[in-house]
Coordinates of C-alpha atoms and ligand atoms in Angstrom, one line a residue:
M16 CA -8.7 42.2 -92.0
G17 CA -6.9 45.6 -91.7
S18 CA -5.5 46.6 -88.3
N19 CA -5.5 50.4 -88.7
P20 CA -7.6 52.2 -86.1
P21 CA -10.8 53.7 -87.8
D22 CA -11.1 57.5 -87.9
N23 CA -11.2 58.6 -84.3
S24 CA -13.4 61.6 -84.9
K25 CA -16.2 59.8 -86.7
P26 CA -19.4 59.3 -84.8
M27 CA -20.6 55.7 -84.9
R28 CA -24.0 54.1 -85.0
V29 CA -24.5 52.1 -81.8
T30 CA -27.2 49.8 -80.4
V31 CA -27.5 49.0 -76.8
I32 CA -29.6 46.0 -75.9
G33 CA -31.1 46.2 -72.4
T34 CA -32.2 49.5 -70.8
G35 CA -31.5 48.6 -67.2
Y36 CA -29.0 50.3 -64.9
V37 CA -26.1 49.6 -67.2
G38 CA -27.7 49.8 -70.7
T39 CA -29.4 53.1 -70.2
V40 CA -26.4 54.8 -68.7
T41 CA -24.1 53.3 -71.4
G42 CA -26.4 54.4 -74.2
A43 CA -26.8 57.9 -72.7
C44 CA -23.0 58.4 -72.3
L45 CA -22.2 57.2 -75.8
A46 CA -24.7 59.5 -77.2
Y47 CA -23.3 62.3 -75.1
L48 CA -19.9 61.6 -76.7
G49 CA -21.5 62.2 -80.1
H50 CA -22.5 58.6 -81.2
Q51 CA -25.9 57.9 -82.7
V52 CA -27.5 55.5 -80.2
H53 CA -30.5 53.2 -80.2
C54 CA -31.4 51.6 -76.9
V55 CA -33.5 48.4 -77.2
D56 CA -35.5 46.6 -74.5
M57 CA -38.1 43.8 -74.7
D58 CA -39.9 45.5 -71.8
A59 CA -42.4 47.7 -73.7
D60 CA -43.4 49.7 -70.5
K61 CA -39.8 50.6 -69.8
I62 CA -39.3 51.8 -73.4
A63 CA -42.6 53.8 -73.4
K64 CA -41.4 55.5 -70.2
L65 CA -38.0 56.3 -71.7
Q66 CA -39.6 57.6 -74.8
R67 CA -41.7 60.0 -72.7
G68 CA -38.6 61.2 -70.9
E69 CA -39.4 59.3 -67.7
M70 CA -36.7 57.3 -66.0
P71 CA -37.5 53.6 -65.2
I72 CA -34.7 53.6 -62.6
Y73 CA -33.4 56.2 -60.1
E74 CA -29.9 57.3 -61.0
P75 CA -28.6 60.9 -60.2
H76 CA -28.2 63.1 -63.3
L77 CA -29.7 60.5 -65.7
T78 CA -32.5 62.8 -66.9
E79 CA -30.1 65.7 -67.5
L80 CA -27.6 63.4 -69.3
L81 CA -30.4 62.0 -71.6
R82 CA -31.5 65.5 -72.5
A83 CA -27.9 66.5 -73.4
A84 CA -27.4 63.2 -75.2
S85 CA -30.4 63.8 -77.4
A86 CA -29.0 67.1 -78.4
R87 CA -25.6 65.6 -79.3
G88 CA -25.3 62.2 -81.0
G89 CA -29.0 61.5 -80.5
I90 CA -30.6 58.6 -78.5
H91 CA -33.7 56.7 -79.4
F92 CA -35.6 54.0 -77.4
T93 CA -37.3 51.1 -79.1
T94 CA -38.5 47.5 -78.7
E95 CA -37.4 46.7 -82.2
L96 CA -34.0 45.1 -82.1
S97 CA -33.6 44.2 -85.7
P98 CA -33.7 47.6 -87.5
A99 CA -31.5 49.2 -84.8
A100 CA -28.9 46.4 -84.9
S101 CA -28.8 46.2 -88.7
E102 CA -28.0 49.9 -88.9
S103 CA -25.3 49.8 -86.3
D104 CA -21.5 49.5 -86.3
V105 CA -21.3 48.5 -82.7
I106 CA -24.0 46.4 -80.8
F107 CA -23.7 46.2 -77.0
I108 CA -25.4 43.5 -75.0
A109 CA -26.3 44.8 -71.6
V110 CA -29.0 42.4 -70.5
G111 CA -29.3 40.9 -67.0
T112 CA -27.4 37.8 -66.0
P113 CA -29.2 36.9 -62.8
P114 CA -28.1 33.9 -60.7
R115 CA -29.9 30.5 -61.0
P116 CA -30.6 28.7 -57.8
N117 CA -27.4 26.7 -58.1
G118 CA -25.3 29.9 -58.4
E119 CA -24.5 29.8 -62.1
A120 CA -25.4 32.8 -64.2
N121 CA -28.7 32.6 -66.1
L122 CA -27.6 33.2 -69.7
S123 CA -31.0 32.9 -71.3
Y124 CA -31.3 36.7 -71.9
L125 CA -27.8 36.9 -73.3
E126 CA -28.4 33.9 -75.6
S127 CA -31.7 35.3 -76.9
A128 CA -30.1 38.8 -77.6
A129 CA -27.1 37.1 -79.4
R130 CA -29.4 35.1 -81.7
S131 CA -31.5 38.1 -82.4
I132 CA -28.4 40.1 -83.4
G133 CA -27.4 37.3 -85.8
A134 CA -30.9 37.4 -87.3
A135 CA -30.6 41.2 -87.8
M136 CA -27.2 41.1 -89.6
D137 CA -26.5 41.6 -93.3
G138 CA -23.3 41.9 -95.4
E139 CA -23.5 45.7 -95.6
R140 CA -20.9 46.5 -93.0
F141 CA -18.5 45.0 -90.4
R142 CA -20.1 45.1 -86.9
V143 CA -18.7 44.6 -83.4
V144 CA -20.9 42.7 -80.9
V145 CA -19.9 43.7 -77.4
N146 CA -20.6 41.9 -74.3
K147 CA -21.1 44.4 -71.5
S148 CA -23.2 42.1 -69.3
T149 CA -21.2 40.3 -66.7
V150 CA -20.8 36.8 -68.0
P151 CA -18.8 33.8 -67.1
V152 CA -15.5 33.1 -68.8
G153 CA -16.1 31.6 -72.2
C154 CA -19.2 33.6 -73.1
G155 CA -17.4 35.6 -75.8
N156 CA -17.1 32.3 -77.6
L157 CA -20.7 31.5 -76.8
V158 CA -22.0 34.8 -78.2
E159 CA -20.0 34.3 -81.4
T160 CA -21.6 30.9 -81.9
L161 CA -25.1 32.2 -81.2
V162 CA -24.7 35.1 -83.5
R163 CA -23.6 32.7 -86.2
E164 CA -26.5 30.4 -85.5
G165 CA -28.8 33.4 -85.7
I166 CA -27.4 34.3 -89.1
R167 CA -27.6 30.8 -90.4
E168 CA -31.2 30.3 -89.3
T169 CA -32.4 33.6 -90.8
H170 CA -30.3 34.1 -94.0
P171 CA -28.1 31.0 -94.6
Q172 CA -27.3 32.2 -98.1
E173 CA -25.6 35.4 -96.8
E174 CA -23.6 33.7 -94.0
R175 CA -20.2 33.9 -95.8
R176 CA -20.7 37.6 -96.6
I177 CA -21.5 38.7 -93.1
R178 CA -18.5 40.0 -91.0
F179 CA -18.5 40.7 -87.4
G180 CA -16.2 40.6 -84.3
V181 CA -17.0 39.8 -80.7
A182 CA -15.6 41.8 -77.8
S183 CA -15.9 41.9 -74.1
N184 CA -16.2 45.3 -72.4
P185 CA -17.0 44.7 -68.8
E186 CA -18.8 47.4 -66.9
F187 CA -17.5 48.8 -63.6
L188 CA -20.0 51.5 -62.9
R189 CA -21.4 51.9 -59.4
E190 CA -25.1 52.6 -59.1
G191 CA -25.6 56.0 -57.5
C192 CA -22.6 57.5 -59.3
A193 CA -23.0 55.6 -62.6
I194 CA -22.7 58.6 -64.9
S195 CA -19.6 59.9 -63.2
D196 CA -18.1 56.4 -63.3
S197 CA -18.9 56.1 -67.0
L198 CA -17.7 59.5 -68.2
Y199 CA -14.6 59.5 -65.9
P200 CA -13.8 55.8 -65.4
D201 CA -10.7 54.4 -63.7
R202 CA -10.1 52.3 -66.8
I203 CA -11.7 50.8 -69.8
V204 CA -11.2 47.1 -70.4
L205 CA -11.5 45.7 -73.9
G206 CA -11.1 42.0 -74.7
A207 CA -11.1 40.7 -78.3
E208 CA -9.2 38.2 -80.5
E209 CA -8.4 40.4 -83.4
D210 CA -7.2 44.0 -84.0
H211 CA -10.1 45.3 -86.2
T212 CA -12.6 44.7 -83.4
L213 CA -10.3 46.2 -80.8
N214 CA -9.6 49.2 -82.9
T215 CA -13.3 49.8 -83.6
L216 CA -13.9 50.0 -79.9
R217 CA -10.8 52.1 -79.3
A218 CA -12.2 54.6 -81.8
L219 CA -15.7 54.5 -80.1
Y220 CA -14.1 55.3 -76.7
A221 CA -11.5 57.8 -78.1
P222 CA -13.3 60.8 -76.6
L223 CA -13.4 59.1 -73.3
T224 CA -9.8 57.8 -73.2
A225 CA -8.5 61.2 -74.4
Q226 CA -11.1 63.0 -72.1
S227 CA -11.6 65.3 -75.2
F228 CA -15.4 65.8 -74.7
D229 CA -16.9 68.9 -73.1
A230 CA -17.8 67.8 -69.5
P231 CA -21.5 68.3 -68.7
E232 CA -22.2 71.3 -66.4
F233 CA -23.9 69.0 -63.9
L234 CA -20.8 66.7 -63.6
P235 CA -17.5 68.6 -64.1
R236 CA -14.4 66.6 -65.0
P237 CA -12.4 65.7 -61.9
A238 CA -9.4 67.9 -61.4
H239 CA -6.2 66.5 -63.0
M240 CA -8.0 63.9 -65.1
T241 CA -6.3 64.0 -68.5
H242 CA -6.9 60.5 -69.9
V243 CA -8.4 57.1 -69.1
P244 CA -6.2 54.0 -69.2
L245 CA -7.4 51.4 -71.7
V246 CA -6.6 47.7 -71.0
A247 CA -6.7 45.8 -74.3
T248 CA -6.6 42.0 -73.7
T249 CA -8.1 38.7 -74.8
L250 CA -11.8 37.9 -74.4
T251 CA -11.1 35.5 -71.6
S252 CA -8.9 37.8 -69.6
A253 CA -11.4 40.7 -70.0
E254 CA -14.2 38.4 -68.7
M255 CA -12.0 37.3 -65.8
I256 CA -11.0 40.9 -64.9
K257 CA -14.7 41.8 -64.2
Y258 CA -15.1 38.8 -61.8
A259 CA -11.8 39.3 -60.2
A260 CA -12.5 43.0 -59.6
N261 CA -15.9 42.3 -58.0
T262 CA -14.9 39.4 -55.9
F263 CA -11.8 41.3 -54.6
L264 CA -14.0 44.3 -53.6
A265 CA -16.5 41.9 -51.9
M266 CA -13.6 40.2 -50.0
K267 CA -12.2 43.6 -48.9
I268 CA -15.5 44.5 -47.3
G269 CA -15.8 41.0 -45.8
F270 CA -12.3 41.4 -44.4
A271 CA -13.2 44.7 -42.8
N272 CA -16.3 43.2 -41.2
E273 CA -14.4 40.1 -40.0
V274 CA -11.8 42.3 -38.3
G275 CA -14.6 44.6 -37.1
N276 CA -16.2 41.7 -35.3
L277 CA -12.9 40.9 -33.6
C278 CA -12.5 44.6 -32.7
E279 CA -15.8 44.5 -30.9
R280 CA -14.7 41.6 -28.8
V281 CA -11.2 42.8 -27.9
G282 CA -12.3 46.4 -27.3
A283 CA -10.7 48.0 -30.4
D284 CA -12.4 50.4 -32.8
A285 CA -12.7 49.1 -36.4
I286 CA -12.9 52.7 -37.8
E287 CA -9.5 53.5 -36.3
V288 CA -8.1 50.1 -37.3
M289 CA -9.3 50.4 -40.9
A290 CA -8.1 54.0 -41.1
G291 CA -4.7 52.8 -39.8
I292 CA -4.4 50.0 -42.4
G293 CA -5.9 52.0 -45.3
L294 CA -3.1 54.5 -45.2
D295 CA -0.8 51.7 -46.4
T296 CA -0.9 52.3 -50.2
R297 CA -0.7 48.5 -50.8
I298 CA -4.0 48.2 -49.1
G299 CA -5.8 51.5 -49.9
A300 CA -8.5 53.1 -47.8
K301 CA -11.6 52.4 -49.9
F302 CA -14.0 49.6 -49.3
L303 CA -12.9 49.0 -45.7
N304 CA -16.1 50.2 -44.1
T305 CA -17.5 47.9 -41.4
G306 CA -21.2 47.5 -41.4
L307 CA -24.1 45.3 -42.5
G308 CA -22.1 43.9 -45.4
W309 CA -22.5 44.4 -49.1
G310 CA -25.7 43.8 -51.2
G311 CA -26.9 44.7 -54.6
S312 CA -27.2 42.9 -57.9
C313 CA -23.5 42.2 -58.6
F314 CA -21.3 41.0 -55.7
G315 CA -23.2 38.0 -54.6
K316 CA -24.2 36.9 -58.1
D317 CA -20.7 37.3 -59.4
I318 CA -19.0 35.4 -56.5
Q319 CA -21.5 32.6 -57.0
S320 CA -20.9 32.6 -60.7
L321 CA -17.1 32.5 -60.3
L322 CA -17.5 29.7 -57.7
H323 CA -19.6 27.8 -60.3
T324 CA -16.8 28.3 -62.9
A325 CA -14.2 27.1 -60.4
E326 CA -16.3 24.0 -59.8
E327 CA -16.6 23.3 -63.5
Y328 CA -12.8 23.2 -63.5
G329 CA -12.5 21.1 -60.4
Y330 CA -11.1 23.9 -58.3
Q331 CA -12.2 24.9 -54.8
A332 CA -12.0 28.7 -54.4
R333 CA -11.9 28.9 -50.6
L334 CA -11.5 32.7 -50.3
L335 CA -14.6 33.2 -52.5
E336 CA -16.6 30.7 -50.4
A337 CA -15.5 32.6 -47.2
A338 CA -16.4 36.0 -48.7
L339 CA -20.0 34.8 -49.2
A340 CA -20.2 33.2 -45.8
V341 CA -18.8 36.2 -43.9
N342 CA -21.3 38.5 -45.7
R343 CA -24.2 36.3 -45.0
A344 CA -23.3 36.2 -41.3
Q345 CA -22.8 39.9 -41.1
R346 CA -26.5 40.6 -41.9
Q347 CA -27.4 38.7 -38.7
V348 CA -25.1 40.9 -36.6
V349 CA -27.9 43.5 -36.4
I350 CA -30.4 41.0 -35.1
Q351 CA -28.0 39.9 -32.4
K352 CA -27.4 43.5 -31.4
L353 CA -31.1 44.1 -31.2
Q354 CA -31.5 40.9 -29.1
E355 CA -28.7 42.1 -26.8
K356 CA -30.4 45.4 -26.3
L357 CA -34.1 44.5 -26.2
F358 CA -33.9 40.8 -25.2
I359 CA -37.3 40.0 -26.6
L360 CA -38.1 40.9 -30.2
K361 CA -41.7 39.4 -30.2
G362 CA -44.2 42.3 -30.3
R363 CA -41.4 44.9 -30.5
T364 CA -41.5 47.6 -33.2
I365 CA -38.2 48.0 -35.2
A366 CA -37.7 50.9 -37.5
L367 CA -35.5 50.5 -40.6
L368 CA -33.9 53.7 -41.9
G369 CA -33.1 52.9 -45.5
L370 CA -34.1 50.0 -47.7
A371 CA -32.0 50.3 -50.9
F372 CA -28.8 48.3 -50.9
K373 CA -26.8 51.5 -50.9
P374 CA -27.6 55.3 -51.1
D375 CA -28.6 57.1 -54.3
T376 CA -30.2 54.1 -56.0
D377 CA -33.6 52.4 -55.9
D378 CA -32.1 49.0 -56.5
M379 CA -33.4 46.5 -54.0
R380 CA -31.6 43.4 -55.4
D381 CA -30.0 41.5 -52.6
A382 CA -30.5 44.5 -50.3
P383 CA -29.5 43.6 -46.6
S384 CA -32.7 45.4 -45.5
L385 CA -34.8 42.5 -47.0
Q386 CA -33.1 39.8 -45.0
I387 CA -33.1 41.9 -41.9
A388 CA -36.8 42.7 -42.2
E389 CA -37.7 39.0 -43.0
R390 CA -35.8 37.8 -40.0
L391 CA -37.3 40.4 -37.7
V392 CA -40.8 39.4 -38.9
Q393 CA -40.0 35.7 -38.3
L394 CA -38.9 36.6 -34.8
G395 CA -42.3 38.2 -34.2
A396 CA -41.3 41.9 -34.5
R397 CA -43.2 44.6 -36.3
V398 CA -41.2 46.4 -39.0
K399 CA -41.6 50.0 -40.0
A400 CA -39.4 51.5 -42.7
Y401 CA -38.5 54.7 -44.5
D402 CA -36.3 55.1 -47.6
P403 CA -36.1 58.4 -49.5
I404 CA -36.3 56.6 -52.9
A405 CA -36.5 52.9 -52.8
M406 CA -39.9 52.3 -51.1
P407 CA -42.0 51.9 -54.3
A408 CA -39.4 49.4 -55.7
C409 CA -39.3 47.5 -52.4
R410 CA -43.1 47.4 -52.2
A411 CA -43.5 46.3 -55.8
Q412 CA -40.8 43.6 -55.7
N413 CA -41.6 42.2 -52.3
P414 CA -45.4 42.3 -51.9
A415 CA -45.3 39.5 -49.3
L416 CA -42.9 41.3 -47.0
K417 CA -44.6 42.7 -43.9
I418 CA -43.3 46.2 -43.7
Q419 CA -45.2 49.3 -42.7
Y420 CA -43.9 52.0 -45.1
C421 CA -43.6 55.5 -43.5
D422 CA -43.5 59.0 -44.9
S423 CA -40.4 60.1 -43.1
A424 CA -37.6 58.9 -40.8
L425 CA -39.3 60.5 -37.9
D426 CA -42.5 58.8 -38.7
A427 CA -40.7 55.4 -38.9
V428 CA -39.0 55.8 -35.5
F429 CA -42.1 57.1 -33.8
E430 CA -42.8 54.9 -30.8
A431 CA -40.3 52.2 -32.1
D432 CA -38.4 50.1 -29.6
A433 CA -35.3 50.3 -31.7
A434 CA -34.1 51.8 -35.0
V435 CA -31.6 50.3 -37.4
L436 CA -29.7 52.6 -39.8
V437 CA -29.5 50.3 -42.9
T438 CA -28.7 52.7 -45.8
E439 CA -26.4 55.7 -45.3
W440 CA -28.6 58.2 -47.3
D441 CA -27.4 61.8 -47.0
E442 CA -30.8 62.7 -45.7
F443 CA -30.1 60.6 -42.5
R444 CA -26.9 62.4 -41.8
G445 CA -28.8 65.5 -40.9
L446 CA -31.4 63.9 -38.7
D447 CA -32.1 65.6 -35.3
L448 CA -30.9 62.7 -33.1
A449 CA -32.3 64.3 -29.9
Q450 CA -35.7 64.5 -31.5
I451 CA -35.4 60.8 -32.7
A452 CA -34.5 59.8 -29.1
C453 CA -37.5 61.7 -27.8
V454 CA -40.2 60.1 -30.0
M455 CA -39.0 56.5 -29.7
Q456 CA -40.5 54.0 -27.2
Q457 CA -36.9 53.0 -26.3
P458 CA -34.1 55.1 -27.8
V459 CA -32.1 52.1 -29.1
L460 CA -30.1 52.9 -32.3
V461 CA -28.1 50.2 -34.2
D462 CA -26.1 52.1 -36.7
G463 CA -25.5 49.5 -39.4
R464 CA -23.3 51.8 -41.4
N465 CA -21.4 53.7 -38.7
L466 CA -22.9 56.9 -40.0
Y467 CA -23.1 58.7 -36.7
D468 CA -20.4 59.7 -34.2
P469 CA -21.2 57.5 -31.2
E470 CA -20.5 60.3 -28.6
T471 CA -22.9 62.7 -30.4
A472 CA -25.6 60.1 -30.7
R473 CA -25.2 59.1 -27.0
S474 CA -25.3 62.8 -25.9
A475 CA -28.5 63.1 -27.9
G476 CA -30.0 60.5 -25.6
L477 CA -29.7 57.5 -27.9
D478 CA -28.6 54.0 -26.7
Y479 CA -26.1 53.8 -29.6
T480 CA -24.3 50.8 -31.1
G481 CA -22.2 50.8 -34.2
I482 CA -20.6 47.9 -36.1
G483 CA -17.1 46.9 -35.1
R484 CA -16.8 49.8 -32.7
S485 CA -15.7 49.4 -29.1
I486 CA -18.6 50.2 -26.8
R487 CA -16.2 51.4 -24.1
P488 CA -16.0 55.2 -24.2
R489 CA -12.3 55.9 -24.1
F490 CA -10.4 59.1 -23.4
N491 CA -7.2 60.1 -24.9
S492 CA -5.5 61.8 -22.0
R493 CA -2.7 63.3 -24.0
N494 CA -4.8 65.8 -26.0
G495 CA -8.2 65.5 -24.4
Q496 CA -9.9 64.1 -27.5
T497 CA -12.2 61.1 -27.2
A498 CA -11.2 58.0 -29.2
E499 CA -14.1 58.5 -31.6
S500 CA -13.1 62.0 -32.5
T501 CA -9.5 60.8 -33.1
A502 CA -11.0 58.1 -35.4
D503 CA -13.1 60.7 -37.2
S504 CA -10.0 62.8 -37.9
L505 CA -8.2 59.7 -39.2
A506 CA -11.1 58.8 -41.4
T507 CA -11.2 62.3 -42.7
L508 CA -7.5 62.1 -43.5
V509 CA -8.1 58.8 -45.3
D510 CA -11.0 60.2 -47.2
E511 CA -8.9 63.2 -48.4
R512 CA -6.2 60.8 -49.6
S513 CA -8.6 58.6 -51.5
K514 CA -10.4 61.4 -53.5
Ligands
NAD618 N1 -26.2 47.2 -62.1 C1 -24.9 47.4 -61.9 O1 -24.5 48.1 -61.1 C2 -24.0 46.6 -62.8 C3 -22.6 47.1 -62.8 C4 -21.7 46.4 -63.6 C5 -22.2 45.3 -64.4 N2 -23.5 44.9 -64.4 C6 -23.9 43.8 -65.2 O2 -24.6 44.4 -66.4 C7 -25.7 43.5 -66.8 C8 -27.0 44.3 -66.8 O3 -27.2 44.7 -65.4 P1 -28.4 45.7 -65.1 O4 -28.3 46.0 -63.6 O5 -28.4 46.8 -66.0 O6 -29.7 44.8 -65.4 P2 -31.2 45.2 -65.4 O7 -31.9 44.0 -65.0 O8 -31.4 46.5 -64.7 O9 -31.5 45.4 -67.0 C9 -31.5 44.4 -67.9 C10 -32.5 44.8 -69.0 O10 -32.3 43.9 -70.1 C11 -33.6 43.7 -70.7 N3 -33.5 42.5 -71.5 C12 -33.3 41.2 -71.2 N4 -33.2 40.4 -72.3 C13 -33.4 41.2 -73.3 C14 -33.5 41.0 -74.7 N5 -33.3 39.7 -75.3 N6 -33.7 42.0 -75.6 C15 -33.9 43.2 -75.1 N7 -33.8 43.5 -73.8 C16 -33.6 42.5 -72.9 C17 -34.5 43.6 -69.5 O11 -35.9 43.8 -69.9 C18 -33.9 44.7 -68.6 O12 -34.6 45.9 -68.8 C19 -25.6 42.3 -65.8 O13 -24.9 41.3 -66.4 C20 -24.9 42.9 -64.6 O14 -24.2 41.9 -63.8 C21 -24.4 45.6 -63.6

């Protein structure tokens, strides 16, 4: 097999299997770069929506990107995997890999997709099958075996004529800024065992790595971005990079929360402490926010999956175990704070501001709000909630959860005994805190994301508690600033550095 990179300027035919948060964005970005893309999903409702131009998920700028993508390379949505895959040079697998009850990744969607790809192949061209789903180490080999089995089962006589390579191309996008992360990523990771496969993907991503595409008007290219580093490695290392990245980020947040819990006890302020350590370039300022802990579809699942892999190899990964345990405990911190403030939760009304696991998404998978609401209901409280985007998803996915959904933040806190800020949506930054304090039964606010300045919230009449923040108002006698405003200026400094 030759090792020359294919013609970099040539658009390729691409199939993306799975039109979830990853697959839809990947397909749209590749079509925006000029490739001809077919997105396939077995969920006919999802595909029908996408064909009508309706988005099955909430992701900022996705509608505009799909419109631009149609006008460039072209993007089509279908439930028919076979015709799309057989016409393609590159076939991405972007199906879900949810956790099984024992923590291992459920690979049934991946296995079914890989077999179907095999069944769709012929000897007409070399194809690259790319694993974009987050899969345990060794799944590159598994996919290759399953594709071969698919070929053998469907057209055994052609088996020797059919050529394909398998690659791993882990995805690092963050929901809520997925398009920016995909068009302007920190890096692209490619894992494969031979050059032709790697070079095909290098060519596919050439407009991205060279940043040679016209940036969309709605998402200008970040200043000073001239190229994207590409890490080319083996299948196994690429698979490991994804797990190592996610578990490290989860541990970083867990570390901030653990230190934050200590800060509360000793009278320090975690925001100042994190700003102070984040300025150390070896540590970095991002992902050091104290709060309710992480949620979402990836961190918990990926740590559990890596723990499962560790177990398979007879290794006890203690840091990973601790990251899970610290995060689990952090979600209970809110309940303890409410009990400290209200003593009795039975019969009380608690308002949750935000339900999504983070702002700018409707994704409710492993959202801290769910565990908090469940626990409050168990303890006899009434739960009201408002989220700008995620209420339909929350209601549909958790029909048994006893939440009274409200039309606005003000509606949610009206006559509530306490409010918990769960998701730091921009909409909540601008709330009139004095009005909130006025309409509540008791003006208790637990700020689960440290969104508000404690002094401002207290001056507005709220009984305010953040996470990891000293409750003692302190005064900096040298320049007359309160400790909090010093912390804010430090945080601003850190934000500026990390942009
Ligand atoms: N969501 C994220 O932020 C994120 C980020 C990085 C990596 N990942 C990883 O990417 C993968 C996909 O995640 P997601 O959030 O997009 O999942 P998702 O659940 O939103 O979407 C998966 C889609 O795949 C479809 N599907 C499953 N089996 C199929 C098959 N055989 N043929 C056709 N369609 C099939 C499902 O119907 C669904 O629409 C996961 O492994 C995840 O861990 C996710």
